[in-house]
PDB file of C-alpha atoms in Angstrom:
ATOM      1  CA  UNK A   1      36.057  46.819-104.717  1.00  0.00           C
ATOM      2  CA  UNK A   2      36.760  50.513-105.224  1.00  0.00           C
ATOM      3  CA  UNK A   3      36.130  53.302-102.799  1.00  0.00           C
ATOM      4  CA  UNK A   4      32.503  54.318-102.335  1.00  0.00           C
ATOM      5  CA  UNK A   5      33.352  57.798-101.021  1.00  0.00           C
ATOM      6  CA  UNK A   6      36.185  60.262-101.440  1.00  0.00           C
ATOM      7  CA  UNK A   7      37.278  63.474 -99.748  1.00  0.00           C
ATOM      8  CA  UNK A   8      37.395  66.856-101.453  1.00  0.00           C
ATOM      9  CA  UNK A   9      38.468  70.240 -99.975  1.00  0.00           C
ATOM     10  CA  UNK A  10      35.669  72.800-100.190  1.00  0.00           C
ATOM     11  CA  UNK A  11      34.968  76.369 -99.162  1.00  0.00           C
ATOM     12  CA  UNK A  12      32.000  76.208 -96.804  1.00  0.00           C
ATOM     13  CA  UNK A  13      29.846  79.345 -96.599  1.00  0.00           C
ATOM     14  CA  UNK A  14      27.287  79.490 -93.813  1.00  0.00           C
ATOM     15  CA  UNK A  15      25.588  82.421 -92.089  1.00  0.00           C
ATOM     16  CA  UNK A  16      28.070  84.935 -93.416  1.00  0.00           C
ATOM     17  CA  UNK A  17      31.089  82.870 -92.387  1.00  0.00           C
ATOM     18  CA  UNK A  18      33.632  81.096 -94.571  1.00  0.00           C
ATOM     19  CA  UNK A  19      35.672  78.049 -93.672  1.00  0.00           C
ATOM     20  CA  UNK A  20      37.815  75.599 -95.626  1.00  0.00           C
ATOM     21  CA  UNK A  21      37.202  71.979 -94.802  1.00  0.00           C
ATOM     22  CA  UNK A  22      37.191  68.523 -96.430  1.00  0.00           C
ATOM     23  CA  UNK A  23      33.864  67.179 -97.642  1.00  0.00           C
ATOM     24  CA  UNK A  24      32.817  63.606 -98.436  1.00  0.00           C
ATOM     25  CA  UNK A  25      31.615  62.873-101.960  1.00  0.00           C
ATOM     26  CA  UNK A  26      29.930  59.776-103.362  1.00  0.00           C
ATOM     27  CA  UNK A  27      32.197  58.123-105.902  1.00  0.00           C
ATOM     28  CA  UNK A  28      30.881  57.713-109.451  1.00  0.00           C
ATOM     29  CA  UNK A  29      32.873  55.432-111.741  1.00  0.00           C
ATOM     30  CA  UNK A  30      32.223  53.423-114.915  1.00  0.00           C
ATOM     31  CA  UNK A  31      31.592  49.702-114.847  1.00  0.00           C
ATOM     32  CA  UNK A  32      32.030  47.684-118.017  1.00  0.00           C
ATOM     33  CA  UNK A  33      30.069  44.428-118.220  1.00  0.00           C
ATOM     34  CA  UNK A  34      31.148  41.637-120.535  1.00  0.00           C
ATOM     35  CA  UNK A  35      29.041  38.556-121.153  1.00  0.00           C
ATOM     36  CA  UNK A  36      30.776  35.656-122.855  1.00  0.00           C
ATOM     37  CA  UNK A  37      33.677  37.917-123.763  1.00  0.00           C
ATOM     38  CA  UNK A  38      31.468  40.539-125.448  1.00  0.00           C
ATOM     39  CA  UNK A  39      31.007  44.022-123.982  1.00  0.00           C
ATOM     40  CA  UNK A  40      27.273  44.505-123.416  1.00  0.00           C
ATOM     41  CA  UNK A  41      26.985  47.676-121.344  1.00  0.00           C
ATOM     42  CA  UNK A  42      28.938  50.435-119.663  1.00  0.00           C
ATOM     43  CA  UNK A  43      27.181  51.985-116.702  1.00  0.00           C
ATOM     44  CA  UNK A  44      28.091  54.713-114.223  1.00  0.00           C
ATOM     45  CA  UNK A  45      27.740  53.568-110.632  1.00  0.00           C
ATOM     46  CA  UNK A  46      29.002  53.868-107.069  1.00  0.00           C
ATOM     47  CA  UNK A  47      31.478  51.003-106.490  1.00  0.00           C
ATOM     48  CA  UNK A  48      30.256  48.340-104.113  1.00  0.00           C
ATOM     49  CA  UNK A  49      27.932  45.336-104.543  1.00  0.00           C
ATOM     50  CA  UNK A  50      28.911  45.271-108.224  1.00  0.00           C
ATOM     51  CA  UNK A  51      27.915  41.634-108.645  1.00  0.00           C
ATOM     52  CA  UNK A  52      24.468  42.413-107.214  1.00  0.00           C
ATOM     53  CA  UNK A  53      24.220  45.337-109.639  1.00  0.00           C
ATOM     54  CA  UNK A  54      25.020  43.159-112.652  1.00  0.00           C
ATOM     55  CA  UNK A  55      22.725  40.340-111.525  1.00  0.00           C
ATOM     56  CA  UNK A  56      19.827  42.770-111.057  1.00  0.00           C
ATOM     57  CA  UNK A  57      20.475  44.356-114.437  1.00  0.00           C
ATOM     58  CA  UNK A  58      20.393  40.924-116.067  1.00  0.00           C
ATOM     59  CA  UNK A  59      17.023  40.271-114.396  1.00  0.00           C
ATOM     60  CA  UNK A  60      15.582  43.498-115.805  1.00  0.00           C
ATOM     61  CA  UNK A  61      16.967  42.581-119.232  1.00  0.00           C
ATOM     62  CA  UNK A  62      15.063  39.291-119.080  1.00  0.00           C
ATOM     63  CA  UNK A  63      18.302  37.312-119.247  1.00  0.00           C
ATOM     64  CA  UNK A  64      18.268  35.438-115.925  1.00  0.00           C
ATOM     65  CA  UNK A  65      15.682  34.189-113.449  1.00  0.00           C
ATOM     66  CA  UNK A  66      17.473  31.837-111.039  1.00  0.00           C
ATOM     67  CA  UNK A  67      20.952  31.889-109.467  1.00  0.00           C
ATOM     68  CA  UNK A  68      22.115  29.049-111.720  1.00  0.00           C
ATOM     69  CA  UNK A  69      21.578  31.186-114.831  1.00  0.00           C
ATOM     70  CA  UNK A  70      24.779  33.002-113.844  1.00  0.00           C
ATOM     71  CA  UNK A  71      27.668  30.552-113.914  1.00  0.00           C
ATOM     72  CA  UNK A  72      30.448  32.949-112.928  1.00  0.00           C
ATOM     73  CA  UNK A  73      31.122  36.619-112.349  1.00  0.00           C
ATOM     74  CA  UNK A  74      34.649  37.905-111.865  1.00  0.00           C
ATOM     75  CA  UNK A  75      36.501  41.193-111.840  1.00  0.00           C
ATOM     76  CA  UNK A  76      38.992  41.394-114.713  1.00  0.00           C
ATOM     77  CA  UNK A  77      42.540  41.601-113.380  1.00  0.00           C
ATOM     78  CA  UNK A  78      43.928  43.339-116.460  1.00  0.00           C
ATOM     79  CA  UNK A  79      41.197  46.004-116.733  1.00  0.00           C
ATOM     80  CA  UNK A  80      39.862  48.235-113.980  1.00  0.00           C
ATOM     81  CA  UNK A  81      36.111  48.415-113.381  1.00  0.00           C
ATOM     82  CA  UNK A  82      35.355  45.525-115.724  1.00  0.00           C
ATOM     83  CA  UNK A  83      33.372  42.398-114.865  1.00  0.00           C
ATOM     84  CA  UNK A  84      33.276  39.242-116.968  1.00  0.00           C
ATOM     85  CA  UNK A  85      30.056  37.214-116.762  1.00  0.00           C
ATOM     86  CA  UNK A  86      29.435  33.675-117.928  1.00  0.00           C
ATOM     87  CA  UNK A  87      25.819  32.603-118.379  1.00  0.00           C
ATOM     88  CA  UNK A  88      24.302  29.131-118.435  1.00  0.00           C
ATOM     89  CA  UNK A  89      23.110  27.818-121.814  1.00  0.00           C
ATOM     90  CA  UNK A  90      19.462  28.278-120.778  1.00  0.00           C
ATOM     91  CA  UNK A  91      19.975  31.991-120.042  1.00  0.00           C
ATOM     92  CA  UNK A  92      19.257  34.632-122.681  1.00  0.00           C
ATOM     93  CA  UNK A  93      22.290  36.831-123.438  1.00  0.00           C
ATOM     94  CA  UNK A  94      21.451  40.527-123.021  1.00  0.00           C
ATOM     95  CA  UNK A  95      21.292  42.774-126.043  1.00  0.00           C
ATOM     96  CA  UNK A  96      24.517  44.811-126.265  1.00  0.00           C
ATOM     97  CA  UNK A  97      24.136  48.524-125.646  1.00  0.00           C
ATOM     98  CA  UNK A  98      25.667  50.843-128.221  1.00  0.00           C
ATOM     99  CA  UNK A  99      26.357  53.548-125.638  1.00  0.00           C
ATOM    100  CA  UNK A 100      26.993  54.099-121.966  1.00  0.00           C
ATOM    101  CA  UNK A 101      24.181  54.044-119.431  1.00  0.00           C
ATOM    102  CA  UNK A 102      24.415  57.041-117.127  1.00  0.00           C
ATOM    103  CA  UNK A 103      23.675  57.002-113.418  1.00  0.00           C
ATOM    104  CA  UNK A 104      20.372  58.732-114.206  1.00  0.00           C
ATOM    105  CA  UNK A 105      18.872  56.351-116.773  1.00  0.00           C
ATOM    106  CA  UNK A 106      18.587  52.614-116.973  1.00  0.00           C
ATOM    107  CA  UNK A 107      16.272  51.745-119.872  1.00  0.00           C
ATOM    108  CA  UNK A 108      17.297  54.257-122.519  1.00  0.00           C
ATOM    109  CA  UNK A 109      18.409  51.419-124.777  1.00  0.00           C
ATOM    110  CA  UNK A 110      14.989  49.816-124.947  1.00  0.00           C
ATOM    111  CA  UNK A 111      13.524  49.947-128.440  1.00  0.00           C
ATOM    112  CA  UNK A 112       9.962  50.350-127.202  1.00  0.00           C
ATOM    113  CA  UNK A 113       7.729  50.043-124.172  1.00  0.00           C
ATOM    114  CA  UNK A 114       6.507  46.730-125.539  1.00  0.00           C
ATOM    115  CA  UNK A 115      10.070  45.432-125.699  1.00  0.00           C
ATOM    116  CA  UNK A 116      10.527  46.300-122.028  1.00  0.00           C
ATOM    117  CA  UNK A 117       7.309  44.544-121.051  1.00  0.00           C
ATOM    118  CA  UNK A 118       8.423  41.298-122.693  1.00  0.00           C
ATOM    119  CA  UNK A 119      11.097  40.941-119.980  1.00  0.00           C
ATOM    120  CA  UNK A 120       8.401  40.467-117.307  1.00  0.00           C
ATOM    121  CA  UNK A 121       8.269  36.719-116.797  1.00  0.00           C
ATOM    122  CA  UNK A 122       6.377  36.682-113.479  1.00  0.00           C
ATOM    123  CA  UNK A 123       2.864  38.176-113.529  1.00  0.00           C
ATOM    124  CA  UNK A 124       2.033  40.049-110.349  1.00  0.00           C
ATOM    125  CA  UNK A 125      -1.619  40.868-111.050  1.00  0.00           C
ATOM    126  CA  UNK A 126      -2.747  37.804-109.084  1.00  0.00           C
ATOM    127  CA  UNK A 127      -0.510  38.485-106.078  1.00  0.00           C
ATOM    128  CA  UNK A 128      -2.891  38.921-103.112  1.00  0.00           C
ATOM    129  CA  UNK A 129      -0.294  40.601-100.878  1.00  0.00           C
ATOM    130  CA  UNK A 130      -1.728  43.203 -98.508  1.00  0.00           C
ATOM    131  CA  UNK A 131       0.020  45.606 -96.155  1.00  0.00           C
ATOM    132  CA  UNK A 132      -1.254  48.053 -93.551  1.00  0.00           C
ATOM    133  CA  UNK A 133      -1.015  51.737 -94.359  1.00  0.00           C
ATOM    134  CA  UNK A 134       0.813  52.259 -91.063  1.00  0.00           C
ATOM    135  CA  UNK A 135       3.530  49.795 -92.056  1.00  0.00           C
ATOM    136  CA  UNK A 136       3.905  51.272 -95.540  1.00  0.00           C
ATOM    137  CA  UNK A 137       4.110  54.826 -94.218  1.00  0.00           C
ATOM    138  CA  UNK A 138       6.988  53.816 -91.949  1.00  0.00           C
ATOM    139  CA  UNK A 139       9.171  52.295 -94.686  1.00  0.00           C
ATOM    140  CA  UNK A 140      10.916  55.547 -95.718  1.00  0.00           C
ATOM    141  CA  UNK A 141      12.195  56.020 -92.159  1.00  0.00           C
ATOM    142  CA  UNK A 142      13.407  52.412 -92.053  1.00  0.00           C
ATOM    143  CA  UNK A 143      15.142  52.914 -95.389  1.00  0.00           C
ATOM    144  CA  UNK A 144      16.686  56.192 -94.276  1.00  0.00           C
ATOM    145  CA  UNK A 145      18.071  54.596 -91.115  1.00  0.00           C
ATOM    146  CA  UNK A 146      20.108  52.208 -93.301  1.00  0.00           C
ATOM    147  CA  UNK A 147      21.551  54.896 -95.604  1.00  0.00           C
ATOM    148  CA  UNK A 148      25.020  55.021 -94.083  1.00  0.00           C
ATOM    149  CA  UNK A 149      26.715  56.462 -97.165  1.00  0.00           C
ATOM    150  CA  UNK A 150      24.040  59.131 -97.536  1.00  0.00           C
ATOM    151  CA  UNK A 151      24.828  60.246 -93.994  1.00  0.00           C
ATOM    152  CA  UNK A 152      28.418  60.900 -95.110  1.00  0.00           C
ATOM    153  CA  UNK A 153      27.797  62.373 -98.548  1.00  0.00           C
ATOM    154  CA  UNK A 154      24.172  63.465 -98.945  1.00  0.00           C
ATOM    155  CA  UNK A 155      24.460  62.384-102.572  1.00  0.00           C
ATOM    156  CA  UNK A 156      23.130  58.838-102.943  1.00  0.00           C
ATOM    157  CA  UNK A 157      19.823  57.212-103.797  1.00  0.00           C
ATOM    158  CA  UNK A 158      18.625  54.155-101.934  1.00  0.00           C
ATOM    159  CA  UNK A 159      16.321  51.203-102.487  1.00  0.00           C
ATOM    160  CA  UNK A 160      15.127  48.688 -99.953  1.00  0.00           C
ATOM    161  CA  UNK A 161      13.290  45.381-100.096  1.00  0.00           C
ATOM    162  CA  UNK A 162      10.810  44.755 -97.287  1.00  0.00           C
ATOM    163  CA  UNK A 163       8.273  42.119 -96.376  1.00  0.00           C
ATOM    164  CA  UNK A 164       4.617  43.115 -96.286  1.00  0.00           C
ATOM    165  CA  UNK A 165       4.934  43.317 -92.496  1.00  0.00           C
ATOM    166  CA  UNK A 166       7.772  45.835 -92.742  1.00  0.00           C
ATOM    167  CA  UNK A 167      10.774  43.603 -92.133  1.00  0.00           C
ATOM    168  CA  UNK A 168      13.848  44.859 -94.037  1.00  0.00           C
ATOM    169  CA  UNK A 169      15.656  42.284 -96.163  1.00  0.00           C
ATOM    170  CA  UNK A 170      18.223  44.283 -98.118  1.00  0.00           C
ATOM    171  CA  UNK A 171      19.087  47.963 -98.628  1.00  0.00           C
ATOM    172  CA  UNK A 172      21.470  49.290-101.262  1.00  0.00           C
ATOM    173  CA  UNK A 173      22.767  52.784-102.111  1.00  0.00           C
ATOM    174  CA  UNK A 174      24.099  54.238-105.366  1.00  0.00           C
ATOM    175  CA  UNK A 175      24.431  57.510-107.267  1.00  0.00           C
ATOM    176  CA  UNK A 176      21.906  56.065-109.724  1.00  0.00           C
ATOM    177  CA  UNK A 177      18.414  55.272-108.483  1.00  0.00           C
ATOM    178  CA  UNK A 178      18.098  52.470-111.041  1.00  0.00           C
ATOM    179  CA  UNK A 179      21.447  51.047-109.880  1.00  0.00           C
ATOM    180  CA  UNK A 180      20.213  50.928-106.293  1.00  0.00           C
ATOM    181  CA  UNK A 181      17.177  48.930-107.406  1.00  0.00           C
ATOM    182  CA  UNK A 182      19.322  46.606-109.537  1.00  0.00           C
ATOM    183  CA  UNK A 183      21.563  45.966-106.533  1.00  0.00           C
ATOM    184  CA  UNK A 184      18.537  45.045-104.415  1.00  0.00           C
ATOM    185  CA  UNK A 185      17.059  42.759-107.072  1.00  0.00           C
ATOM    186  CA  UNK A 186      20.449  41.216-107.800  1.00  0.00           C
ATOM    187  CA  UNK A 187      20.989  40.435-104.139  1.00  0.00           C
ATOM    188  CA  UNK A 188      17.587  38.728-104.047  1.00  0.00           C
ATOM    189  CA  UNK A 189      18.348  36.747-107.204  1.00  0.00           C
ATOM    190  CA  UNK A 190      21.662  35.493-105.856  1.00  0.00           C
ATOM    191  CA  UNK A 191      19.886  34.436-102.649  1.00  0.00           C
ATOM    192  CA  UNK A 192      17.335  32.464-104.674  1.00  0.00           C
ATOM    193  CA  UNK A 193      14.376  34.643-103.649  1.00  0.00           C
ATOM    194  CA  UNK A 194      12.931  35.505-107.062  1.00  0.00           C
ATOM    195  CA  UNK A 195      10.117  36.030-107.854  1.00  0.00           C
ATOM    196  CA  UNK A 196       9.612  38.483-105.004  1.00  0.00           C
ATOM    197  CA  UNK A 197       5.939  37.803-104.337  1.00  0.00           C
ATOM    198  CA  UNK A 198       4.676  39.302-101.113  1.00  0.00           C
ATOM    199  CA  UNK A 199       7.371  41.995-100.959  1.00  0.00           C
ATOM    200  CA  UNK A 200       7.521  45.768-101.093  1.00  0.00           C
ATOM    201  CA  UNK A 201      10.164  47.833-102.895  1.00  0.00           C
ATOM    202  CA  UNK A 202      10.771  51.235-101.272  1.00  0.00           C
ATOM    203  CA  UNK A 203      12.847  53.847-103.127  1.00  0.00           C
ATOM    204  CA  UNK A 204      14.209  57.117-101.829  1.00  0.00           C
ATOM    205  CA  UNK A 205      13.291  59.354-104.759  1.00  0.00           C
ATOM    206  CA  UNK A 206      10.661  59.466-107.463  1.00  0.00           C
ATOM    207  CA  UNK A 207       8.993  56.520-109.199  1.00  0.00           C
ATOM    208  CA  UNK A 208      10.003  56.424-112.855  1.00  0.00           C
ATOM    209  CA  UNK A 209       8.986  54.060-115.642  1.00  0.00           C
ATOM    210  CA  UNK A 210      12.320  52.263-115.460  1.00  0.00           C
ATOM    211  CA  UNK A 211      11.991  51.536-111.739  1.00  0.00           C
ATOM    212  CA  UNK A 212       8.476  50.143-112.136  1.00  0.00           C
ATOM    213  CA  UNK A 213       9.800  47.970-114.951  1.00  0.00           C
ATOM    214  CA  UNK A 214      12.554  46.617-112.711  1.00  0.00           C
ATOM    215  CA  UNK A 215      10.016  45.860-109.962  1.00  0.00           C
ATOM    216  CA  UNK A 216       7.805  44.016-112.447  1.00  0.00           C
ATOM    217  CA  UNK A 217      10.755  42.072-113.855  1.00  0.00           C
ATOM    218  CA  UNK A 218      11.491  40.802-110.322  1.00  0.00           C
ATOM    219  CA  UNK A 219       7.849  39.957-109.558  1.00  0.00           C
ATOM    220  CA  UNK A 220       7.432  42.651-106.876  1.00  0.00           C
ATOM    221  CA  UNK A 221       3.740  43.487-106.281  1.00  0.00           C
ATOM    222  CA  UNK A 222       4.116  46.756-104.345  1.00  0.00           C
ATOM    223  CA  UNK A 223       6.427  49.687-105.065  1.00  0.00           C
ATOM    224  CA  UNK A 224       6.595  52.815-102.914  1.00  0.00           C
ATOM    225  CA  UNK A 225       8.405  56.086-103.549  1.00  0.00           C
ATOM    226  CA  UNK A 226       9.121  59.065-101.329  1.00  0.00           C
ATOM    227  CA  UNK A 227       8.409  61.432-104.210  1.00  0.00           C
ATOM    228  CA  UNK A 228       6.097  61.528-107.220  1.00  0.00           C
ATOM    229  CA  UNK A 229       5.616  58.967-109.994  1.00  0.00           C
ATOM    230  CA  UNK A 230       5.664  59.827-113.673  1.00  0.00           C
ATOM    231  CA  UNK A 231       2.594  59.318-115.847  1.00  0.00           C
ATOM    232  CA  UNK A 232       4.294  56.460-117.686  1.00  0.00           C
ATOM    233  CA  UNK A 233       5.238  54.806-114.395  1.00  0.00           C
ATOM    234  CA  UNK A 234       1.574  54.847-113.342  1.00  0.00           C
ATOM    235  CA  UNK A 235       0.482  53.473-116.712  1.00  0.00           C
ATOM    236  CA  UNK A 236       2.981  50.620-116.543  1.00  0.00           C
ATOM    237  CA  UNK A 237       2.110  49.795-112.929  1.00  0.00           C
ATOM    238  CA  UNK A 238      -1.588  49.654-113.795  1.00  0.00           C
ATOM    239  CA  UNK A 239      -0.935  47.391-116.770  1.00  0.00           C
ATOM    240  CA  UNK A 240       1.374  45.057-114.834  1.00  0.00           C
ATOM    241  CA  UNK A 241      -0.778  44.769-111.716  1.00  0.00           C
ATOM    242  CA  UNK A 242       1.665  46.586-109.432  1.00  0.00           C
ATOM    243  CA  UNK A 243       0.460  48.689-106.521  1.00  0.00           C
ATOM    244  CA  UNK A 244       2.266  52.004-106.923  1.00  0.00           C
ATOM    245  CA  UNK A 245       2.559  54.424-104.003  1.00  0.00           C
ATOM    246  CA  UNK A 246       3.945  57.947-104.176  1.00  0.00           C
ATOM    247  CA  UNK A 247       4.631  60.751-101.709  1.00  0.00           C
ATOM    248  CA  UNK A 248       5.105  58.183 -98.933  1.00  0.00           C
ATOM    249  CA  UNK A 249       6.194  60.520 -96.169  1.00  0.00           C
ATOM    250  CA  UNK A 250       4.882  62.256 -93.089  1.00  0.00           C
ATOM    251  CA  UNK A 251       2.507  59.399 -92.349  1.00  0.00           C
ATOM    252  CA  UNK A 252       0.641  59.758 -95.657  1.00  0.00           C
ATOM    253  CA  UNK A 253       0.814  58.567 -99.250  1.00  0.00           C
ATOM    254  CA  UNK A 254      -0.945  58.562-102.603  1.00  0.00           C
ATOM    255  CA  UNK A 255      -2.071  55.180-103.918  1.00  0.00           C
ATOM    256  CA  UNK A 256      -2.056  55.396-107.709  1.00  0.00           C
ATOM    257  CA  UNK A 257      -2.811  51.835-108.809  1.00  0.00           C
ATOM    258  CA  UNK A 258      -4.260  48.591-107.446  1.00  0.00           C
ATOM    259  CA  UNK A 259      -5.421  50.034-104.157  1.00  0.00           C
ATOM    260  CA  UNK A 260      -6.687  46.669-102.921  1.00  0.00           C
ATOM    261  CA  UNK A 261      -3.254  45.788-101.534  1.00  0.00           C
ATOM    262  CA  UNK A 262      -3.269  48.683 -99.059  1.00  0.00           C
ATOM    263  CA  UNK A 263      -5.230  48.001 -95.882  1.00  0.00           C
ATOM    264  CA  UNK A 264      -6.648  51.165 -94.390  1.00  0.00           C
ATOM    265  CA  UNK A 265      -8.851  51.825 -91.397  1.00  0.00           C
ATOM    266  CA  UNK A 266     -12.070  53.819 -91.532  1.00  0.00           C
ATOM    267  CA  UNK A 267     -11.510  57.088 -93.386  1.00  0.00           C
ATOM    268  CA  UNK A 268     -13.408  60.034 -91.905  1.00  0.00           C
ATOM    269  CA  UNK A 269     -15.874  61.542 -94.328  1.00  0.00           C
ATOM    270  CA  UNK A 270     -14.656  64.914 -95.537  1.00  0.00           C
ATOM    271  CA  UNK A 271     -16.827  67.741 -94.286  1.00  0.00           C
ATOM    272  CA  UNK A 272     -18.102  70.009 -97.015  1.00  0.00           C
ATOM    273  CA  UNK A 273     -17.376  73.695 -96.682  1.00  0.00           C
ATOM    274  CA  UNK A 274     -20.384  75.981 -96.396  1.00  0.00           C
TER     275      UNK A 274
END
């Protein structure tokens, strides 16, 4: 496993003062994935939990569903940052990507929204999971407390998987928000936990279409983001039956879809201005 952080000398300017000092940076390196000897994708990621990353990506591609679908994963000894994957006969080989996936985008290779939706093998619309608003509003702080690399670099996204009662199961960090989610889902797959009914996915940034897709592909009924969702993310969450929360911070949140999963107490009636 490569280094997750590196040190770089910088000129620090603060309050009219200048000082030279080393600064910690999050490492971003390519990772080539081969399945059955064929290169299928090249993604930019922060080294660490690479097997989780690949397993989660294969889930979102609709290739695997249980741990046994992945026979082996190994780092290639003759090529840096390359992983060779062997799938079981019942697994569906992923479609090769014709270009690299950056740390900012995870579904650019999809031919259409409909093609992405076909990867969702576990419907979540019937999941009757409910969680208290107080628990959900506290998840960003729980996630932040586990962001050890962010404390050192300030340059990493995070994703965390929680139970509906707020118990953390796994937290992963990466320069790419979609990579962080893949690492979480991949960890759950390898532990035999999929589909993730009754769980909540909390992410540190915004809620994009690709992240909602990854939640749906893993059977996660509730997804929460610290920042805003995109219009397409809301549309996909509504269609898939996912409860999508945005602006989860400061004790509040916006519930964009499937509000029935969020338990709230009595809401004071807003007083009209006169």
